[in-house]
mmCIF file of C-alpha atoms in Angstrom:
data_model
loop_
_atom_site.group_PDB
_atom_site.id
_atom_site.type_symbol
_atom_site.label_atom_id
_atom_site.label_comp_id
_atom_site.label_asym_id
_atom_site.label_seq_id
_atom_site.Cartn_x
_atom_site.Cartn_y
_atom_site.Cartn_z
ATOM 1 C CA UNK L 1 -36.394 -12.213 -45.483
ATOM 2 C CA UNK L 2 -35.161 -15.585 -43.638
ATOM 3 C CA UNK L 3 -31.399 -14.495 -44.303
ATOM 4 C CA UNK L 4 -32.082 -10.861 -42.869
ATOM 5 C CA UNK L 5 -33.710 -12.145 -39.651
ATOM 6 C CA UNK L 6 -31.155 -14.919 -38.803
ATOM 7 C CA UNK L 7 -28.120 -11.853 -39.522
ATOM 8 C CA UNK L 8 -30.364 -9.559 -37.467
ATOM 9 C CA UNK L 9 -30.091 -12.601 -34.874
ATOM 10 C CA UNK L 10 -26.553 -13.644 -34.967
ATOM 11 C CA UNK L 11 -26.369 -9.683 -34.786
ATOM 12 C CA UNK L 12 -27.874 -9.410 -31.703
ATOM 13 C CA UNK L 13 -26.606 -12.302 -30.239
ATOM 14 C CA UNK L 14 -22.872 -10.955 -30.648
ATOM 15 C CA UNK L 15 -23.850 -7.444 -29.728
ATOM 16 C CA UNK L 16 -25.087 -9.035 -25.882
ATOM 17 C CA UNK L 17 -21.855 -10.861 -25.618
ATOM 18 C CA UNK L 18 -19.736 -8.118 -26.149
ATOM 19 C CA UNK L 19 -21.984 -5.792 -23.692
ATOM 20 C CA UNK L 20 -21.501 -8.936 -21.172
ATOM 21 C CA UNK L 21 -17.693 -8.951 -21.620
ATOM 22 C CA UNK L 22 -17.263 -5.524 -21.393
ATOM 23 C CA UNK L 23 -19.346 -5.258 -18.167
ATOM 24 C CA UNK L 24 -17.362 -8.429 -16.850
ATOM 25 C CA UNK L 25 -13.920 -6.614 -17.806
ATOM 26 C CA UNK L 26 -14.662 -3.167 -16.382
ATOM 27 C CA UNK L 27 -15.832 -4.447 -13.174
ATOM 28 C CA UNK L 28 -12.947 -6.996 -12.714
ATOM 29 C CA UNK L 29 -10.149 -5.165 -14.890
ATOM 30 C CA UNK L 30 -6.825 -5.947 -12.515
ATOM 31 C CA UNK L 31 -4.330 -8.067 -13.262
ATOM 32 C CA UNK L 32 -1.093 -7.875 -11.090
ATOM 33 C CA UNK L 33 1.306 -9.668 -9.065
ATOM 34 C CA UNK L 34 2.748 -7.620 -6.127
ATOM 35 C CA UNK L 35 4.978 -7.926 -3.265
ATOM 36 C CA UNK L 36 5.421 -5.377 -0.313
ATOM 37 C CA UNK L 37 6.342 -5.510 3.705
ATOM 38 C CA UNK L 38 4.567 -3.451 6.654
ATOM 39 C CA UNK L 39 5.179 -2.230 9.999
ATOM 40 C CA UNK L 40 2.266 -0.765 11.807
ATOM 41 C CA UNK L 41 2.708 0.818 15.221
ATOM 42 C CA UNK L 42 -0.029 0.677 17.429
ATOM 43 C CA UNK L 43 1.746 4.093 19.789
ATOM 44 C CA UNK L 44 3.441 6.804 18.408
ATOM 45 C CA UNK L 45 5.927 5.187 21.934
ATOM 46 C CA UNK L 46 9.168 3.519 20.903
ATOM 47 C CA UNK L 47 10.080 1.696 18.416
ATOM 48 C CA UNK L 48 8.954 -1.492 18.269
ATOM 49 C CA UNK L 49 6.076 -2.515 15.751
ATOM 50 C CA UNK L 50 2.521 -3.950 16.391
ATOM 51 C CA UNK L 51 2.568 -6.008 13.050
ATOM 52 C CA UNK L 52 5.270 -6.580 10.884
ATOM 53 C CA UNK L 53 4.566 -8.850 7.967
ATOM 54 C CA UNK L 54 5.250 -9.251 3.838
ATOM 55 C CA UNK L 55 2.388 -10.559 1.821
ATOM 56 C CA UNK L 56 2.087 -11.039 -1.755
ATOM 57 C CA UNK L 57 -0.891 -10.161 -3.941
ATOM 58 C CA UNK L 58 -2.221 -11.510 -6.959
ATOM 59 C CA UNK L 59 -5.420 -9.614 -8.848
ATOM 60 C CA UNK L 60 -6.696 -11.418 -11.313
ATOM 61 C CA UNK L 61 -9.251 -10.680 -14.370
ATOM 62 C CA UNK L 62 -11.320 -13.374 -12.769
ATOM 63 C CA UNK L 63 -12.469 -11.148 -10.142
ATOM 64 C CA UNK L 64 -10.619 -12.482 -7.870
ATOM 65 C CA UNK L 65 -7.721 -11.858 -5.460
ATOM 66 C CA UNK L 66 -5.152 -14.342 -3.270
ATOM 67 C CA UNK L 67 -3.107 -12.597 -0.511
ATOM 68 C CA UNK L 68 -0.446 -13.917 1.389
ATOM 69 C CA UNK L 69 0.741 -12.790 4.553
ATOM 70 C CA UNK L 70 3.526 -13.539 6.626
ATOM 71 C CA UNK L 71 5.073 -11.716 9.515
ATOM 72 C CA UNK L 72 4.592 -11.265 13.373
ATOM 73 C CA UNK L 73 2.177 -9.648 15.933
ATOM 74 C CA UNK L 74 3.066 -8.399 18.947
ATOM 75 C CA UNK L 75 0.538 -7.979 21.836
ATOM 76 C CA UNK L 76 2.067 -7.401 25.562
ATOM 77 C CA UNK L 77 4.923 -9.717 25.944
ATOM 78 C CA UNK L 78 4.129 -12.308 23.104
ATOM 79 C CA UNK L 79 5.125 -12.584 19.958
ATOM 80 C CA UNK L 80 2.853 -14.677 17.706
ATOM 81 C CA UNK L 81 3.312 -15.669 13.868
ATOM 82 C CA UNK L 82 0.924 -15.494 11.450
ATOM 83 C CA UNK L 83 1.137 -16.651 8.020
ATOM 84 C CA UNK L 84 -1.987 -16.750 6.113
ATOM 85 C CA UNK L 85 -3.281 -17.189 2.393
ATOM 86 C CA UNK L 86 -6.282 -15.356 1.797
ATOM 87 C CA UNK L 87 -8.626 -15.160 -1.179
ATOM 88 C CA UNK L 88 -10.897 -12.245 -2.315
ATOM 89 C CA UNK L 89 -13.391 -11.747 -4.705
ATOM 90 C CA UNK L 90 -13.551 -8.419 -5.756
ATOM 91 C CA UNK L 91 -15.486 -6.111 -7.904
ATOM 92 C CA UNK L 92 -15.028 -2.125 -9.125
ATOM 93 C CA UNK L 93 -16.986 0.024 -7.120
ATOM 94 C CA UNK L 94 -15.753 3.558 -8.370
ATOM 95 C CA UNK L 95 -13.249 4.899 -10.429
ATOM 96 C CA UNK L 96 -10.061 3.241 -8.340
ATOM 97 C CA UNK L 97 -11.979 1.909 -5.733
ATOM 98 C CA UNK L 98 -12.732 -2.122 -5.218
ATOM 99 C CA UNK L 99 -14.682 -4.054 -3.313
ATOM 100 C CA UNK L 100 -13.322 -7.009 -1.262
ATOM 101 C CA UNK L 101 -15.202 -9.396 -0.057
ATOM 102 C CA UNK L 102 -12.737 -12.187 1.800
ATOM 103 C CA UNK L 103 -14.491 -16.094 0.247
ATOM 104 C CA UNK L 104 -11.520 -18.231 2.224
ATOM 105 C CA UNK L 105 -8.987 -17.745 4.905
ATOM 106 C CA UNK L 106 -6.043 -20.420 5.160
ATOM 107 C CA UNK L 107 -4.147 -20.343 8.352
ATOM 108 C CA UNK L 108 -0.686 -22.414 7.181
ATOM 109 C CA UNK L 109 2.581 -23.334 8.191
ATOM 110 C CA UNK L 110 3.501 -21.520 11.766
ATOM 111 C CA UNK L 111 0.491 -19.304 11.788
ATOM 112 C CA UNK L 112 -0.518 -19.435 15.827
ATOM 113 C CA UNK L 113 -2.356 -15.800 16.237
ATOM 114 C CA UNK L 114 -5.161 -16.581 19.217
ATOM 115 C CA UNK L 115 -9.129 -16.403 18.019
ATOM 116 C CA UNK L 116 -9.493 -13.340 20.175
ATOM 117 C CA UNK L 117 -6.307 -11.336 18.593
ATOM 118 C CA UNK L 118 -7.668 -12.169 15.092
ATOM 119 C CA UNK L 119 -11.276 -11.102 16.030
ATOM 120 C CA UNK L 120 -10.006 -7.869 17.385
ATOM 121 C CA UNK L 121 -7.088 -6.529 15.190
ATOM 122 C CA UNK L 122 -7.563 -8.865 11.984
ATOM 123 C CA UNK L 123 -11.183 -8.581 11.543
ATOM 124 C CA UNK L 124 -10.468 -7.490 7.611
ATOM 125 C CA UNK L 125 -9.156 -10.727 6.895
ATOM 126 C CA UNK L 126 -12.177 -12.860 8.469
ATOM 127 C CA UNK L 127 -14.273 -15.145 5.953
ATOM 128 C CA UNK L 128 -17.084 -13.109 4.755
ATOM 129 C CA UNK L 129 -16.119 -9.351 5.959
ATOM 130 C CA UNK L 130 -15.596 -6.723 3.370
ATOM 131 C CA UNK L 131 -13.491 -3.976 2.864
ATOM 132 C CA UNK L 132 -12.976 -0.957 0.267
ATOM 133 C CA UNK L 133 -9.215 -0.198 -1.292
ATOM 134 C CA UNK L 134 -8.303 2.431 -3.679
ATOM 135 C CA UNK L 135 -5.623 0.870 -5.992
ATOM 136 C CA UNK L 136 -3.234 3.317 -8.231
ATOM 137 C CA UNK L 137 -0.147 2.726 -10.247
ATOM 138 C CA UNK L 138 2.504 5.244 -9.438
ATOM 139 C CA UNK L 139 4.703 5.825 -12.241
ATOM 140 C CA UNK L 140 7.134 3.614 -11.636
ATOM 141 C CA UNK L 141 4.441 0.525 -12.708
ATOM 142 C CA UNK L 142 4.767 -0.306 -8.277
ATOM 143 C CA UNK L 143 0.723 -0.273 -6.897
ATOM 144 C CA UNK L 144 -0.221 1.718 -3.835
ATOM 145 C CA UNK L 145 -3.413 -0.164 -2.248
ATOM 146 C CA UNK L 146 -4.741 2.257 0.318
ATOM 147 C CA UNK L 147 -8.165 2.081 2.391
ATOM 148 C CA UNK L 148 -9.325 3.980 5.587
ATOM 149 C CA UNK L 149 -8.858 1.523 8.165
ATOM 150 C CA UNK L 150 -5.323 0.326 7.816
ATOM 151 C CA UNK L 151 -1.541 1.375 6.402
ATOM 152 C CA UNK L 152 -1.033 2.446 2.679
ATOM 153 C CA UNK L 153 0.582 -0.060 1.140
ATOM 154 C CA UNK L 154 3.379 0.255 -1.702
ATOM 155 C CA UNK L 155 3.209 -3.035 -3.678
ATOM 156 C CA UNK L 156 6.327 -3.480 -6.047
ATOM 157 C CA UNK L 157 4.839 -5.586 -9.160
ATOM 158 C CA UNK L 158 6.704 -8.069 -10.714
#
């Protein structure tokens, strides 16, 4: 009787860890490296972009996420840099759908965007907002991170 209830146990015991890790792995199940570049207009009016940056993203089964961006933004007659590293935890929300939820923001190197520009166009990449992406792999193995405030985004993975 001892022997069945320590088996029944050590059973149990291996049966809640696997639940636990499978949990863990579905909600926190990407694992890429990505690079892509973006030009977002702010007028359909010439042809001269708003923001033009790269960034590179890393997913990782951790549950969490590191973006970096480089590039410019133009506002009037300025031109101002920004080069950020960014890090996300997120979680699965649907079937391609995540959760982001921005922990740290790292302005480095050049990066001189003003407070007020950040607040106003940048206010995804804050500490402590949110946002929801949809992330598919196209055939070609290359992510498209989409979301309903901002530009789809075609990240080659490598």
């Amino acid at each position: 009787m001892k022997k069945f209830t320590i088996l029944f146990i050590s059973a149990g015991a291996l049966l809640a860890i696997f639940l636990v890790l499978g949990y863990w792995h579905f909600q926190h199940n990407l694992s890429f490296t990505c690079s892509s570049s973006t030009a977002s207009f702010s007028t359909n009016e010439g042809n001269s972009p708003f923001l033009n940056f790269t960034q590179n993203v890393t997913f990782s089964l951790k549950g969490e996420a590191l973006v970096n961006i480089s590039g410019e933004i133009h506002n009037e007659d300025n031109i101002y840099t920004i080069n950020r590293t960014i890090i996300y935890d997120y979680v699965r929300i649907g079937s391609a759908d995540y959760k982001l939820h921005a922990i740290s923001v790292t302005p480095t190197g050049t990066d001189d965007v003003p407070a007020e520009l950040t607040r106003k166009y940048l206010g995804q990449i804050q500490p402590g907002s949110y946002r929801v992406v949809n992330i598919r792999q196209l055939p070609s193995g290359d992510m498209v991170i989409s979301n309903t405030s901002g530009p789809y985004i075609v990240c080659a993975v490598h």
